[in-house]
Short mmCIF file of C-alpha atoms in Angstrom, two decimals:
data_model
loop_
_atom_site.label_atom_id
_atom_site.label_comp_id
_atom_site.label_asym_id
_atom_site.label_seq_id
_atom_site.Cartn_x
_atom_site.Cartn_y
_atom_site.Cartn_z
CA UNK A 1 82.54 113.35 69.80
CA UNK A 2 84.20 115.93 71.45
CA UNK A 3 87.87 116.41 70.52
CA UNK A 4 89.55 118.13 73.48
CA UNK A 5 91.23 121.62 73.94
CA UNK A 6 94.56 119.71 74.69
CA UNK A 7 97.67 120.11 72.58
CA UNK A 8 98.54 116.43 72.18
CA UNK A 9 101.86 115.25 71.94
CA UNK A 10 103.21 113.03 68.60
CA UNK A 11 101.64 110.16 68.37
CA UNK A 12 99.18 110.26 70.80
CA UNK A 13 94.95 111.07 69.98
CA UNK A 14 92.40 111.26 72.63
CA UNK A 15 88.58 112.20 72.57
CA UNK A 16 85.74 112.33 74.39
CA UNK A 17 82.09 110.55 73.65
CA UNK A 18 78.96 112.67 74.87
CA UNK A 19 74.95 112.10 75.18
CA UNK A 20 74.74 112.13 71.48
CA UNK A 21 77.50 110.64 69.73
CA UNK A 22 77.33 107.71 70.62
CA UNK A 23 75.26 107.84 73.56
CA UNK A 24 75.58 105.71 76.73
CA UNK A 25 78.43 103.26 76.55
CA UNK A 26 78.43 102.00 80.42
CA UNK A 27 76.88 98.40 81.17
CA UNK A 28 75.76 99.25 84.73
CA UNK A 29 73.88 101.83 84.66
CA UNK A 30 70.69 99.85 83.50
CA UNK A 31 70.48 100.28 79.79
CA UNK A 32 70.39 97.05 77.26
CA UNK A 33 73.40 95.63 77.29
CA UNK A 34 73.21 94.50 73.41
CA UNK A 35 72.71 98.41 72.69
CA UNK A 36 75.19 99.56 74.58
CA UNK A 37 78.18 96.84 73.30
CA UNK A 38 76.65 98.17 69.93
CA UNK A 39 77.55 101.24 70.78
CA UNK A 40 80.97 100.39 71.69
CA UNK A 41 81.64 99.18 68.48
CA UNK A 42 80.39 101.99 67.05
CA UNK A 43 83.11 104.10 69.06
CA UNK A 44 85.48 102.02 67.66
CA UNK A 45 84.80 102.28 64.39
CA UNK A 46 84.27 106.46 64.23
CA UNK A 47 87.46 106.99 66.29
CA UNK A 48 89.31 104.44 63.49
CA UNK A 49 90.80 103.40 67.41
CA UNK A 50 93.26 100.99 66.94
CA UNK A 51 92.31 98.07 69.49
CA UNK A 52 88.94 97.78 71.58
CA UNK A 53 89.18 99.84 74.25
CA UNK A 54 90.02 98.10 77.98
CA UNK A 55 86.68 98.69 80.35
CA UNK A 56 87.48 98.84 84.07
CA UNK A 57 85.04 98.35 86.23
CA UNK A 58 85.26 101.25 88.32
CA UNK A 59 84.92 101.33 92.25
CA UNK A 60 86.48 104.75 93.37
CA UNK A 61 89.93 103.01 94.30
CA UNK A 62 93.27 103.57 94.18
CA UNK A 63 94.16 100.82 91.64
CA UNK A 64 95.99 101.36 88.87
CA UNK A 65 95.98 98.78 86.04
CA UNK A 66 99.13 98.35 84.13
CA UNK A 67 97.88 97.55 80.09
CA UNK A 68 101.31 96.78 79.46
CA UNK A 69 102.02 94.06 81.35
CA UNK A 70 98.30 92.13 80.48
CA UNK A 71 98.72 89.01 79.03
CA UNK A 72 97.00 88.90 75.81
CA UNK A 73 93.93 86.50 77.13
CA UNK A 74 93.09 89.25 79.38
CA UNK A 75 89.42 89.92 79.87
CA UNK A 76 88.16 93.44 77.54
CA UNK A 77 86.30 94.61 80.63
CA UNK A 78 85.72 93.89 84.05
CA UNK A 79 88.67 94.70 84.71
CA UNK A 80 88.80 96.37 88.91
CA UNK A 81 91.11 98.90 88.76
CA UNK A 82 89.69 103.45 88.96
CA UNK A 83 93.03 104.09 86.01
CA UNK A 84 94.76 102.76 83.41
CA UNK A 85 98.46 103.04 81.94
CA UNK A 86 100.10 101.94 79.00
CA UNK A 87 103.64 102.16 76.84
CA UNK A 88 102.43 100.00 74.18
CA UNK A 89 100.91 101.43 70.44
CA UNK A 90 97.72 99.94 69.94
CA UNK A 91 96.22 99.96 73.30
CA UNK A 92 93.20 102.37 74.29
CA UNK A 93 92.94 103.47 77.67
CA UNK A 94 89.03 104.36 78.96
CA UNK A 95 87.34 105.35 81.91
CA UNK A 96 83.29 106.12 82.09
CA UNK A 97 82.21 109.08 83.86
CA UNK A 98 79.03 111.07 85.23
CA UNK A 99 80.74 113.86 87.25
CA UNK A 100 83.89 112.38 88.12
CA UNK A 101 86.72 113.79 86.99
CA UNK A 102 88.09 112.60 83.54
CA UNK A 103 92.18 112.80 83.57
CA UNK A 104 94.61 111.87 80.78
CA UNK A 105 98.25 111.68 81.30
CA UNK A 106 100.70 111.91 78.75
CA UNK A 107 104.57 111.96 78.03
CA UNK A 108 105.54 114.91 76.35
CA UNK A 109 107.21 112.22 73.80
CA UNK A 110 104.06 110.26 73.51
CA UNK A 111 105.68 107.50 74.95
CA UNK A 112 103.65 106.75 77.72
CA UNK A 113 100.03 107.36 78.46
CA UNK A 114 97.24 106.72 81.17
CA UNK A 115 93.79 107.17 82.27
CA UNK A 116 92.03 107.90 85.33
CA UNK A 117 88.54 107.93 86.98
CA UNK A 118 88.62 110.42 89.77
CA UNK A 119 85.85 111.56 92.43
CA UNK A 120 86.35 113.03 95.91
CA UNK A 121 87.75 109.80 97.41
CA UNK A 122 90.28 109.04 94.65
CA UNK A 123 91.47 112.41 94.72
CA UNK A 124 91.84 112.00 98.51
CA UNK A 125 93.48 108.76 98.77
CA UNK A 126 95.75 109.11 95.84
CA UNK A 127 94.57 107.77 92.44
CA UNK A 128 96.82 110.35 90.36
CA UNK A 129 99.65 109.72 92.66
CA UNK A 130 99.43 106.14 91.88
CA UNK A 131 99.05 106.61 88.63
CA UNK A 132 102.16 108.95 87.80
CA UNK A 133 104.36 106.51 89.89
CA UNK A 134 103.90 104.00 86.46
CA UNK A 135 105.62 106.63 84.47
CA UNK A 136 109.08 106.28 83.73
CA UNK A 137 109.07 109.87 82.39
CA UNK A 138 109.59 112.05 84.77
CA UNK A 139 106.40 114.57 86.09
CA UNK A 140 107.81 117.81 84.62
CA UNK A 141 107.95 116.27 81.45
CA UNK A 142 104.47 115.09 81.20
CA UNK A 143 101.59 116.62 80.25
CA UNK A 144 97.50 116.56 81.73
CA UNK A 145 94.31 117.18 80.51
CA UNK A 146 91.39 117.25 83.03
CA UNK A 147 87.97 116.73 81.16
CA UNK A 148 84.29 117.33 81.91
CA UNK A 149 83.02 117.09 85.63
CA UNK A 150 80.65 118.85 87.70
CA UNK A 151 81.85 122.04 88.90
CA UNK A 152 81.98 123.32 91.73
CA UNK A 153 78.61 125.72 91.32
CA UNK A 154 76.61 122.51 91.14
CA UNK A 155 78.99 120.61 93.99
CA UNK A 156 77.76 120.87 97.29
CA UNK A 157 79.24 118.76 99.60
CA UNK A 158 79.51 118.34 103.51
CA UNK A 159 82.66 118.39 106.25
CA UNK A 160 82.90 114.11 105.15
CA UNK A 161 84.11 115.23 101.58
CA UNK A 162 86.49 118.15 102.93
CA UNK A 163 87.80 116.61 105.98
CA UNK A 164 90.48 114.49 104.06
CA UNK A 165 91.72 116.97 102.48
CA UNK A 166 92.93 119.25 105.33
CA UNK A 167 95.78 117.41 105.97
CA UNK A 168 97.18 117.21 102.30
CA UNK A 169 97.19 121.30 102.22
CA UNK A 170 94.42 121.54 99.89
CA UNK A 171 91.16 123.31 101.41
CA UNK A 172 90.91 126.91 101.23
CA UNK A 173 87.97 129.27 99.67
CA UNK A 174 88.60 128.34 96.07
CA UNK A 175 89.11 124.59 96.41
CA UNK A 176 85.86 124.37 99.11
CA UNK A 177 84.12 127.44 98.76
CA UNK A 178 82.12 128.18 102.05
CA UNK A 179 78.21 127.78 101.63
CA UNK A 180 75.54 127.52 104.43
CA UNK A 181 77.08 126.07 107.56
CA UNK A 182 78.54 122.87 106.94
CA UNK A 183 78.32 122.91 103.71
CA UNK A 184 80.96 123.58 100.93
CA UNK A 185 81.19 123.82 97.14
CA UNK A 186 83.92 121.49 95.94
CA UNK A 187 85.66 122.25 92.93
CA UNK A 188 86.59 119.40 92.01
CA UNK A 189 88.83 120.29 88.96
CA UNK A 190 91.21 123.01 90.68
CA UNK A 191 91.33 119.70 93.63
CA UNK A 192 92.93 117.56 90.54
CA UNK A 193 95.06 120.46 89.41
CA UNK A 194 97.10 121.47 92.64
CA UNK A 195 97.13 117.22 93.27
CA UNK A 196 98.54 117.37 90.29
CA UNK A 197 101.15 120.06 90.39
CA UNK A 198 102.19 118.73 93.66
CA UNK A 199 103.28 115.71 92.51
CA UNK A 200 105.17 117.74 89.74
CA UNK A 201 103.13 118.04 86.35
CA UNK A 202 103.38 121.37 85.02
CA UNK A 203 101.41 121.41 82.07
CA UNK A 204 97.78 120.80 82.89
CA UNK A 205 95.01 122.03 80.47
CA UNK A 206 91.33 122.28 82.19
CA UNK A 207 88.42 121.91 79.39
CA UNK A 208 86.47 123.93 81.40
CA UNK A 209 83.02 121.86 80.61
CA UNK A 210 80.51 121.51 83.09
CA UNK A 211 78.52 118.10 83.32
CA UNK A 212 75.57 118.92 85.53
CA UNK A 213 74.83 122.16 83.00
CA UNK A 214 75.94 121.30 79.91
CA UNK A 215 73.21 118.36 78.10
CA UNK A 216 75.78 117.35 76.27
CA UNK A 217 77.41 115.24 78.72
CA UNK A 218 75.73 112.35 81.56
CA UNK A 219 75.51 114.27 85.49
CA UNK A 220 74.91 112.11 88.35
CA UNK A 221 73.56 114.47 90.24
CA UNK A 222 71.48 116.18 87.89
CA UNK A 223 69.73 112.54 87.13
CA UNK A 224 70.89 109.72 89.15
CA UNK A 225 69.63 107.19 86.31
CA UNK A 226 71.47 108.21 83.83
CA UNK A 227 74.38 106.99 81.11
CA UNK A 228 78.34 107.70 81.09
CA UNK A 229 80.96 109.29 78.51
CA UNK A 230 83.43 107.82 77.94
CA UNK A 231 87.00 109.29 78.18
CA UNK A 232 89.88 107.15 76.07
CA UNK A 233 93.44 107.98 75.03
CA UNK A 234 95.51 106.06 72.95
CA UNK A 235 98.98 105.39 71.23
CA UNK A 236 98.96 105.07 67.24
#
């Protein structure tokens, strides 16, 4: 596990899984599903997490699932929703990522946490907007993290992935660094950041890993049949 560089407020734990420890914990990515709910266990029980962790099944939306407000029958996974929120001790928020961005959100009090699953198109249609607006905390007092994801050296992307984000004041040569013509690298991280800030948040920490070079974590586009890490926060 990777612990991240984050200062985390009271109360509040986080961590990160990689290609190692434990390995692959996504159902739909091909792998045997008996090995990889082993595996989830296995999570559970190294991180001493308090509950199971809620799987979404992610779809590069805008949704936003409320843990709160679940009744307690509530399917463990399947759930459709691209981030997850809670107020409540005892509940994990997860996502699964390959080069997506990995972002946790939490109250400088530890009261209130979330969980999101961003690429291009959440970023550009508002999945950390949505998010924040379950917070009762205000933005300036709320604190980010932004976890491992492809950067921007290994991102090249064409006028479809920059074109939304003209309008929203966020393309210049850092965020969409000019390549060959009609291309761009997108750095995807400094995207979340100014998104971010934006909407308020003024303490953001980057981790500043790489998927597609670093082994230790699952890239997309450095093997399109591979796993996903998982990114979870949680209230104890």
């Amino acid at each position: 596990m990777l612990i991240s560089n984050w200062t985390l407020p009271a109360g509040v734990k986080a961590a990160v899984t990689t290609t190692a420890a434990p390995g692959n914990v996504a159902v739909h990515v091909g792998d045997d599903p008996a090995q990889v709910l082993l595996r989830r266990r296995q999570l559970v029980r190294q991180l001493a997490l308090p509950s199971s962790p809620r799987w979404l099944q992610q779809t590069h939306s805008t949704r936003v699932l409320n843990l709160s407000a679940l009744h307690s029958d509530a399917p463990m996974t399947g759930l459709n929703a691209d981030a997850s929120y809670t107020n409540q001790a005892h509940q994990v928020c997860a996502i699964l990522t390959a080069d997506c961005l990995p972002i946790l959100i939490a109250a400088n009090d530890g009261s209130e946490i979330a969980a999101i699953h961003a690429g291009w198109r959440g970023l550009a249609q508002g999945i950390i907007t949505n998010t924040l607006a379950n917070f009762a905390t205000p933005a300036s007092q709320l604190t980010a993290w932004i976890g491992p994801a492809i950067s921007a050296t290994a991102y090249e992307v064409g006028a479809d992935v920059r074109e939304p984000f003209l309008s929203q004041g966020l393309v210049d040569e850092i965020s969409f660094r000019p390549h060959i013509a009609g291309k761009w690298f997108a750095d995807l991280p400094v995207l979340a950041q100014r998104i971010l800030a934006q909407q308020g948040v003024e303490q953001i920490t980057q981790s500043g890993y790489c998927t597609f070079s670093d082994q230790r974590f699952y890239s997309y586009r450095r093997n399109p049949l591979c796993g996903r890490i998982a990114t979870l926060i949680w209230k104890i």
